[in-house]
Amino acid sequence: MEDKNNIAGVDPAAVPKKKLYTGEEMPGVGLGTFGSDKYSPDQVSEAVFGAIKSGYRLIDCASVYQNEDKIGQVLDRIFRETDIKREDLFITSKVWNDMHREVEKSCKKSLSDLRLNTIDLYFVHWPFPNYHAPGCGGDSRNPDSKPFSLDEFMDTWRQCEKLVDQGLVRYIGMSNMTIPKLEAVLPLCRIKPAALEMECHPGFQQPELFDYAVSKGIVPVGYCPIGSPSRPERDRTSEDVADTQMEEILEIAQDHNVHPAIVCLKWAVQRGQVPIPFSVKEPQYVSNLKCATEDPLTEEEMERIRKADKNCRLIKGQVFLWEGAGGWEDLWDVDGQITQPK
């Protein structure tokens, strides 16, 4: 068996941690497992295996990614072939939109696929049950889609709270929320969200939402931390800004002699969010983790990136729009109010 302290890569103890509201710590950098339309479940799961051996301890999963069964095989292999134990890892998953009325069933399927008895953190993936088929086109619309409903969301959240009561999950979280939605739901929560998963990168920093989450003791988990260059075509528009092509990022990367993606990740960790970059390539996922442990950005560089925010949302979610919606902005309550049907 391998000694986990001698595995090549990064010492997990050197990776920054983020404190949850209970005082427990979670790893400050994770591996995303959304392979987009480009990578197979086998490729993603092999990356999970390599990443864990390289020092990753946070793995961000979801039922809709259609690879949890393969990741489960890898986790089983890790526990059999190395000295890494279940309690060394922090595994997340998410209930998909079509299972908001059957959260326990969805969670148990993820537990079975992942070959786990408990999920550390279980998210509501999107705040409405608007379903679309994986891999659908950007213009796809489901006639059953509808705007956010406080009552329906809280019904879903109550089911998540029950998962904690049953010991199936340890923490629960929310994802793709807005401040107006959080202001509506948080006073009604018996068990508060431990984390908020949100799109977050130098070109789209969401400072108000970030600060709001932190003020409530909720850990921000940032997806698309380098601007998601592998995201599906349906999520791309001509107005998108590529973070790794931003002038400020390029110049700071040159000063540190690193790839621009590394600057994005350093910024995320130092700012205080938990980035979950995805890569199937060993040199990339190792450097993505290692960069959080060395050569930090200066205060001046952090401030320069803060000022470079382009407010450019990349994952617009337009496939979740309902009939009569004005545009993808309606999903995100841009006027400060929960969007109501026209």
mmCIF file of C-alpha atoms in Angstrom, residues 33 41 45 60-75 91-94 106-107 109-115 119 122:
data_model
loop_
_atom_site.group_PDB
_atom_site.id
_atom_site.type_symbol
_atom_site.label_atom_id
_atom_site.label_comp_id
_atom_site.label_asym_id
_atom_site.label_seq_id
_atom_site.Cartn_x
_atom_site.Cartn_y
_atom_site.Cartn_z
ATOM 1 C CA THR A 33 -15.926 16.911 -12.299
ATOM 2 C CA PRO A 41 -16.871 9.649 -17.560
ATOM 3 C CA SER A 45 -12.849 9.531 -13.118
ATOM 4 C CA ASP A 60 -17.107 18.382 -6.443
ATOM 5 C CA CYS A 61 -19.604 15.984 -8.018
ATOM 6 C CA ALA A 62 -23.199 16.152 -9.291
ATOM 7 C CA SER A 63 -25.764 13.646 -10.483
ATOM 8 C CA VAL A 64 -26.315 15.499 -13.768
ATOM 9 C CA TYR A 65 -22.645 15.149 -14.710
ATOM 10 C CA GLN A 66 -23.428 11.469 -15.440
ATOM 11 C CA ASN A 67 -20.141 10.171 -14.062
ATOM 12 C CA GLU A 68 -20.734 9.567 -10.356
ATOM 13 C CA ASP A 69 -20.777 5.783 -10.858
ATOM 14 C CA LYS A 70 -17.311 5.898 -12.432
ATOM 15 C CA ILE A 71 -16.077 8.248 -9.700
ATOM 16 C CA GLY A 72 -17.442 5.791 -7.145
ATOM 17 C CA GLN A 73 -15.288 3.049 -8.633
ATOM 18 C CA VAL A 74 -12.284 5.359 -8.330
ATOM 19 C CA LEU A 75 -13.044 6.236 -4.701
ATOM 20 C CA ILE A 91 -17.082 14.884 -1.293
ATOM 21 C CA THR A 92 -19.922 17.046 -2.579
ATOM 22 C CA SER A 93 -22.861 16.236 -4.824
ATOM 23 C CA LYS A 94 -26.019 17.973 -6.010
ATOM 24 C CA SER A 106 -31.685 11.449 -5.808
ATOM 25 C CA CYS A 107 -29.294 11.535 -2.859
ATOM 26 C CA LYS A 109 -28.719 7.234 -6.032
ATOM 27 C CA SER A 110 -25.628 9.478 -5.719
ATOM 28 C CA LEU A 111 -24.568 7.650 -2.556
ATOM 29 C CA SER A 112 -24.921 4.312 -4.336
ATOM 30 C CA ASP A 113 -23.070 5.529 -7.427
ATOM 31 C CA LEU A 114 -20.279 7.103 -5.364
ATOM 32 C CA ARG A 115 -20.130 4.012 -3.109
ATOM 33 C CA ILE A 119 -21.947 12.847 1.324
ATOM 34 C CA TYR A 122 -25.107 18.252 -0.801
#
